[in-house]
Coordinates of C-alpha atoms in Angstrom, one line a residue:
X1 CA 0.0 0.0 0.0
X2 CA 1.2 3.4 -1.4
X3 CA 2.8 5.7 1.5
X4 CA 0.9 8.8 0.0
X5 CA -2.0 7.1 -1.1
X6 CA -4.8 7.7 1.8
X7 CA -6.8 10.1 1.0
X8 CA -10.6 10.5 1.4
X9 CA -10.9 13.0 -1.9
X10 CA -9.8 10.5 -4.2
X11 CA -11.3 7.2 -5.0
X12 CA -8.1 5.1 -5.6
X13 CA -6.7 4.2 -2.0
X14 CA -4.6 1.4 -2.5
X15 CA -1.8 0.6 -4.8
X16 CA -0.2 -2.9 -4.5
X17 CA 2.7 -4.0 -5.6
X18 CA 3.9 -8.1 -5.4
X19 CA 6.9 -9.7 -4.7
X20 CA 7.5 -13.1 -3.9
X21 CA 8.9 -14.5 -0.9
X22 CA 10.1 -18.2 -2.7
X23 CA 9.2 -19.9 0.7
X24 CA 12.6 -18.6 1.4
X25 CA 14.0 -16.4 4.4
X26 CA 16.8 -15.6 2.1
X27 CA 14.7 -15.1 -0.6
X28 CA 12.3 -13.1 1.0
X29 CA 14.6 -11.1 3.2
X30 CA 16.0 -9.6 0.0
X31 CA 12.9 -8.6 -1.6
X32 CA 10.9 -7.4 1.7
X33 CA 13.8 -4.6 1.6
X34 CA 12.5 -3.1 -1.5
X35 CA 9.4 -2.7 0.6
X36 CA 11.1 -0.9 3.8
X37 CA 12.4 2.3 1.9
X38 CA 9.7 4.6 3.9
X39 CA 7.4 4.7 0.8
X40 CA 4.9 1.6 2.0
X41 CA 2.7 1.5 4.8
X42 CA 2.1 -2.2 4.7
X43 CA 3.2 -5.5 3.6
X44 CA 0.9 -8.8 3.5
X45 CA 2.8 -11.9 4.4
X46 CA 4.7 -13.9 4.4
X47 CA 2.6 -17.3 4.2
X48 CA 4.8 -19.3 6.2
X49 CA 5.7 -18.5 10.0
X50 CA 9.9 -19.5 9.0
X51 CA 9.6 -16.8 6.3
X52 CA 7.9 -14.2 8.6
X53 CA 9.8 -14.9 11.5
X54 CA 13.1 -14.5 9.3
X55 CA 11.9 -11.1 8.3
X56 CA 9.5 -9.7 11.1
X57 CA 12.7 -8.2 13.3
X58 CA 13.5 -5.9 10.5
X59 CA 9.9 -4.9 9.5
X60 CA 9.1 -4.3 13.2
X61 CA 12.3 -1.8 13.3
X62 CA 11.2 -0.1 10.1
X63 CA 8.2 0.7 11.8
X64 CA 6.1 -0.7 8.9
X65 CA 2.9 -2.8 9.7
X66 CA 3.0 -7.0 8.8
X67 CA 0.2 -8.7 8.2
X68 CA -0.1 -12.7 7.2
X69 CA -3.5 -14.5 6.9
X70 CA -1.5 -17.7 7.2
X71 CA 1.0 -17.1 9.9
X72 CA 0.1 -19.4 12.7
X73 CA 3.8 -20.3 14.8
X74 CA 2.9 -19.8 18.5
X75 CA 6.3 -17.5 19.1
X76 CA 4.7 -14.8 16.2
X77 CA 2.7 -13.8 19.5
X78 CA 5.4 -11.9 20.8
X79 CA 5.5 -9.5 18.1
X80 CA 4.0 -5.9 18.6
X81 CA 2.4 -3.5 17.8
X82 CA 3.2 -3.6 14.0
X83 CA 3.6 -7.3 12.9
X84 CA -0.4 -8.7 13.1
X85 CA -2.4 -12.3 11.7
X86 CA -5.8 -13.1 11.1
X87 CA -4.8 -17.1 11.2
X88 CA -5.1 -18.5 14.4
X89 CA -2.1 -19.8 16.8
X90 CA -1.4 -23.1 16.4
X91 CA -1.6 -22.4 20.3
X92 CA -5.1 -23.0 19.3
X93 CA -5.1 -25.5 16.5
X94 CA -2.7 -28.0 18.6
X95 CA -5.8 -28.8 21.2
X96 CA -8.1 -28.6 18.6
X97 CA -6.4 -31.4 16.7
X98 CA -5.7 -33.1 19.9
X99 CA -9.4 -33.4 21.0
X100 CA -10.4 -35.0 17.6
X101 CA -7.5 -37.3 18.3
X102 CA -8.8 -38.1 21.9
X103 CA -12.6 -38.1 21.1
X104 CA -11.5 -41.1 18.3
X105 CA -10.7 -42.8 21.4
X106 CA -6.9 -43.2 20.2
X107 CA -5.0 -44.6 23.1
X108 CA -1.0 -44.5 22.2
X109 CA -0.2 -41.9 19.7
X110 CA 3.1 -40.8 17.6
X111 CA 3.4 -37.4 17.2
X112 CA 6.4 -35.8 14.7
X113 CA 7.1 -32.4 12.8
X114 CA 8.8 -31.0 10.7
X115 CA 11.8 -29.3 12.3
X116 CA 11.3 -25.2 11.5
X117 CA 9.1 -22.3 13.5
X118 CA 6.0 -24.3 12.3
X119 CA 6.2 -27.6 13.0
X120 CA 8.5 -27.6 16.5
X121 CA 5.9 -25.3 18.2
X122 CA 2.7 -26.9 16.7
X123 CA 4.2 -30.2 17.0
X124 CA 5.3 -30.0 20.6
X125 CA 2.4 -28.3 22.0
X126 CA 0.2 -31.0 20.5
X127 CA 2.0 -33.6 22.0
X128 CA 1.9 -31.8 25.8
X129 CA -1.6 -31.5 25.0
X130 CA -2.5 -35.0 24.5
X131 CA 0.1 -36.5 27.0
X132 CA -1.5 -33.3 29.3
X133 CA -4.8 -35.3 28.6
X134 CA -3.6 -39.0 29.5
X135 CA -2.8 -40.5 26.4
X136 CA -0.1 -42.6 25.8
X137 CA 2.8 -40.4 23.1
X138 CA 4.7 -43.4 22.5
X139 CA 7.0 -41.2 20.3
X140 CA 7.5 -37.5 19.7
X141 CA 10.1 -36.4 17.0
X142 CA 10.9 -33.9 14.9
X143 CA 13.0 -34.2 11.3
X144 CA 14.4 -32.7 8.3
X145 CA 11.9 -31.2 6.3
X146 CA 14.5 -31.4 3.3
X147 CA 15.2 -35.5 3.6
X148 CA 14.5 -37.3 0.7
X149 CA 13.2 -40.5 2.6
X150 CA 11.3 -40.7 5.5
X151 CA 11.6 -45.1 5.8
X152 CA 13.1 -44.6 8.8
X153 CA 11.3 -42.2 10.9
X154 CA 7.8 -44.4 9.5
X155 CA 9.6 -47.7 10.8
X156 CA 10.1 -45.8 14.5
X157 CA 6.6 -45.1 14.7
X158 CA 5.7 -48.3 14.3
X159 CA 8.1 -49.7 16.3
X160 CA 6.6 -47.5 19.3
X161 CA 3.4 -49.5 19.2
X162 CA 1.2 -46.2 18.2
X163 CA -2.2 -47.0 17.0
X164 CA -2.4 -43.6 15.3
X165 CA 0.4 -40.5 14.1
X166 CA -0.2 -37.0 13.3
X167 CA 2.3 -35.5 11.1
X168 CA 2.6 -31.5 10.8
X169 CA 4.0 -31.4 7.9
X170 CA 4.1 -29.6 4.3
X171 CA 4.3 -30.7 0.9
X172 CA 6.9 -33.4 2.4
X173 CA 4.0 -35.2 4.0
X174 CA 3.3 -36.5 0.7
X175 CA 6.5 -38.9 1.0
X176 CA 6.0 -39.1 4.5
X177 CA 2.5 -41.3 3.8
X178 CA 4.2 -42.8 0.4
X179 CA 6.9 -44.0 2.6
X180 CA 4.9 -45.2 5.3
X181 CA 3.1 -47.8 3.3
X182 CA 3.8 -51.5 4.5
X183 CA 5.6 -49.5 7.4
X184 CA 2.7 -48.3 9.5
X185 CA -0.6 -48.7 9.2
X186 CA -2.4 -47.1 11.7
X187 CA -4.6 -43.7 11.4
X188 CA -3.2 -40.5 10.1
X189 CA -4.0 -37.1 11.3
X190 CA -2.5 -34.1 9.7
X191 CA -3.2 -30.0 9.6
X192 CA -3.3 -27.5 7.5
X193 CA 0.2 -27.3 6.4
X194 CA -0.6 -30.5 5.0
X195 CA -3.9 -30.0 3.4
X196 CA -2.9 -26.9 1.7
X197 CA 0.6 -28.4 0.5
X198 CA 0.0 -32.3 0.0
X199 CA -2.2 -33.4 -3.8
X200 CA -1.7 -35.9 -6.1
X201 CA 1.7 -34.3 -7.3
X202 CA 3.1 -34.9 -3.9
X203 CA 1.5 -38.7 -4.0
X204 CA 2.3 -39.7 -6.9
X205 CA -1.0 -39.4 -8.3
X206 CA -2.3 -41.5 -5.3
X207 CA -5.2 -39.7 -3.9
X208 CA -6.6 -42.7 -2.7
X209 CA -4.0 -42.8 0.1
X210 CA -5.3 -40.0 1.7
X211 CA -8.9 -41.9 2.2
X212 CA -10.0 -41.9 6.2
X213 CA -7.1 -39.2 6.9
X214 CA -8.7 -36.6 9.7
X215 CA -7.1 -33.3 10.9
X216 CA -7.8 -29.6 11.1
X217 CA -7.1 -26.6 9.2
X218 CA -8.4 -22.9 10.3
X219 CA -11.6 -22.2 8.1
X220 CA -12.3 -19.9 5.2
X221 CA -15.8 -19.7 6.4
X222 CA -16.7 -19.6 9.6
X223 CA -19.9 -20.5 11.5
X224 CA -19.9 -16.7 12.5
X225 CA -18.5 -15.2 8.9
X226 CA -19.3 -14.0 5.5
X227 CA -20.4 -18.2 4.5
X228 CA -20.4 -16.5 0.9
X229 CA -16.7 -15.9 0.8
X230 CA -14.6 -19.0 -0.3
X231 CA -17.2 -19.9 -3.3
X232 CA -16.7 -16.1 -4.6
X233 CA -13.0 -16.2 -4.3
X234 CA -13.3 -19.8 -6.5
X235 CA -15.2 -18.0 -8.9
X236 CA -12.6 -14.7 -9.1
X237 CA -9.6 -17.2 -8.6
X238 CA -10.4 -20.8 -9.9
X239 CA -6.7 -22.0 -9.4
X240 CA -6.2 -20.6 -6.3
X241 CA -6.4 -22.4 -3.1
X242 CA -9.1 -21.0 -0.3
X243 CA -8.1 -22.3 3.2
X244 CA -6.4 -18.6 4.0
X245 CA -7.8 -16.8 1.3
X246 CA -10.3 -15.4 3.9
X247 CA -7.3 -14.4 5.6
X248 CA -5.1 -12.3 3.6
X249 CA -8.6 -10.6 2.7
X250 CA -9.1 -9.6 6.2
X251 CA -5.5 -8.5 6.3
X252 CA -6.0 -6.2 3.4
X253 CA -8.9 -5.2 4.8
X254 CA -7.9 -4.1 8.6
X255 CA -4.7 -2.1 7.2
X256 CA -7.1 -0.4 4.8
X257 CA -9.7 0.4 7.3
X258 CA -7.3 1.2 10.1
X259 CA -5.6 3.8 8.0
X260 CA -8.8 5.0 6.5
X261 CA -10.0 5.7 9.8
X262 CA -7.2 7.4 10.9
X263 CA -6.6 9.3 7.9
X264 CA -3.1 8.5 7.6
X265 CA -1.1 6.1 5.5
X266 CA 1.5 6.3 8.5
X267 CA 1.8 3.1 10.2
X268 CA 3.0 4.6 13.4
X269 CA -0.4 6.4 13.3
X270 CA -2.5 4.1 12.2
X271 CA -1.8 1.1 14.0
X272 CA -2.8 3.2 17.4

């Protein structure tokens, strides 16, 4: 959003520009700098919490305002007053997950995560949860989101004796349920880095793998929303995905109002 471009006389408000952050901290450090010159008020992202936590420090010093829709890393918390989400903490989603795990009546459970800001602080929190609750966590582990194989961690969990594993996970979850077949058999439960990340690309064309899966991702339309929302974003955006396309809306939407109502494009005026 345009430094100079509030203004209630004219009808054009907003000017975007886009830059992508490659699911890179490296990547995106470099190109969020074109964005901290003093000449935006805003910037919308990154999607993921590693990205945004690689980059937040030197937004928050620029004194420019953050938004992501899909930021939901439990540490992001911390940051204030100018980095702000409209996905919820995995501090909520972990006992979310965990009480559809626990009201399946799942007994022992493996629990692992990919090992970055996402998946340690979901993945650990879920675990306390359900160990919190009395189940039995016959493993908890995290690994390398960048390993090629994941045989081994697959023939640990079952080796623990778990009944059921819930994997936060990306796009690498796709190998991770390729690998563990004739490994481990028991339920899967997964979240939304998996359901936005994991398709038949990541299966090998084997959607059918994915058949009595169960997990939780944070909705697009909410029992107390606008229920309209996801099937008119299909219809402007047909190849893009929905699950925090609701989201990034409300982000654009808050920085918009706030400095509308303020009547400043300065984010140390507006954010007040």
């Amino acid at each position: 959003m345009g430094a100079d471009e509030i203004n209630s006389d004219f009808p054009d408000l907003i000017t975007l520009e886009h830059s992508d952050s490659g699911t890179d901290p490296a990547v995106a450090s470099e190109n969020v700098d074109g964005f901290l010159t003093g000449t935006h008020s805003a910037i919308l992202g990154a999607a993921a919490s590693g990205v945004s936590t690689a980059i937040v420090d030197k937004v928050q010093d620029a004194e420019v305002v953050m938004c992501s829709g899909s930021n939901t890393a439990a540490s992001l918390s911390a940051y204030d007053p100018y980095y702000i989400r409209t996905a919820p903490s995995d501090e909520l989603q972990a006992p979310t997950l965990g009480d559809v795990i626990i009201e399946d009546g799942v007994v022992d459970v493996a629990v692992v995560w990919r090992n970055d800001e996402y998946g340690v602080g979901f993945g650990e929190a879920l675990a306390q949860y359900l160990a919190d609750s009395g189940l039995n966590v016959a493993l908890q582990e995290g690994y390398d989101p960048n390993a090629t194989s994941f045989a081994d961690l697959m023939e640990d969990v079952a080796a623990s004796g778990a009944e059921a594993l819930a994997a936060i996970t990306f796009e690498e979850g796709g190998q991770l349920v390729l690998d563990a077949q004739g490994r481990f058999d028991g339920q899967f439960y997964v979240a939304d880095g998996f359901v936005e990340n994991v398709g038949a690309d990541q299966l090998g064309g084997e959607l059918a793998l994915l058949e009595g899966f169960r997990g939780t991702r944070p909705s697009s339309a909410p029992e107390t929303g606008e229920a309209t929302f996801p099937d008119r974003f299909a219809e402007f955006s047909p190849d893009s995905p929905t699950i925090f396309s609701a989201h990034f809306y409300d982000c654009l939407m808050v920085v918009t109002l706030a400095a509308q109502v303020a009547q400043s494009s300065d984010p140390t005026v507006f954010v007040n």
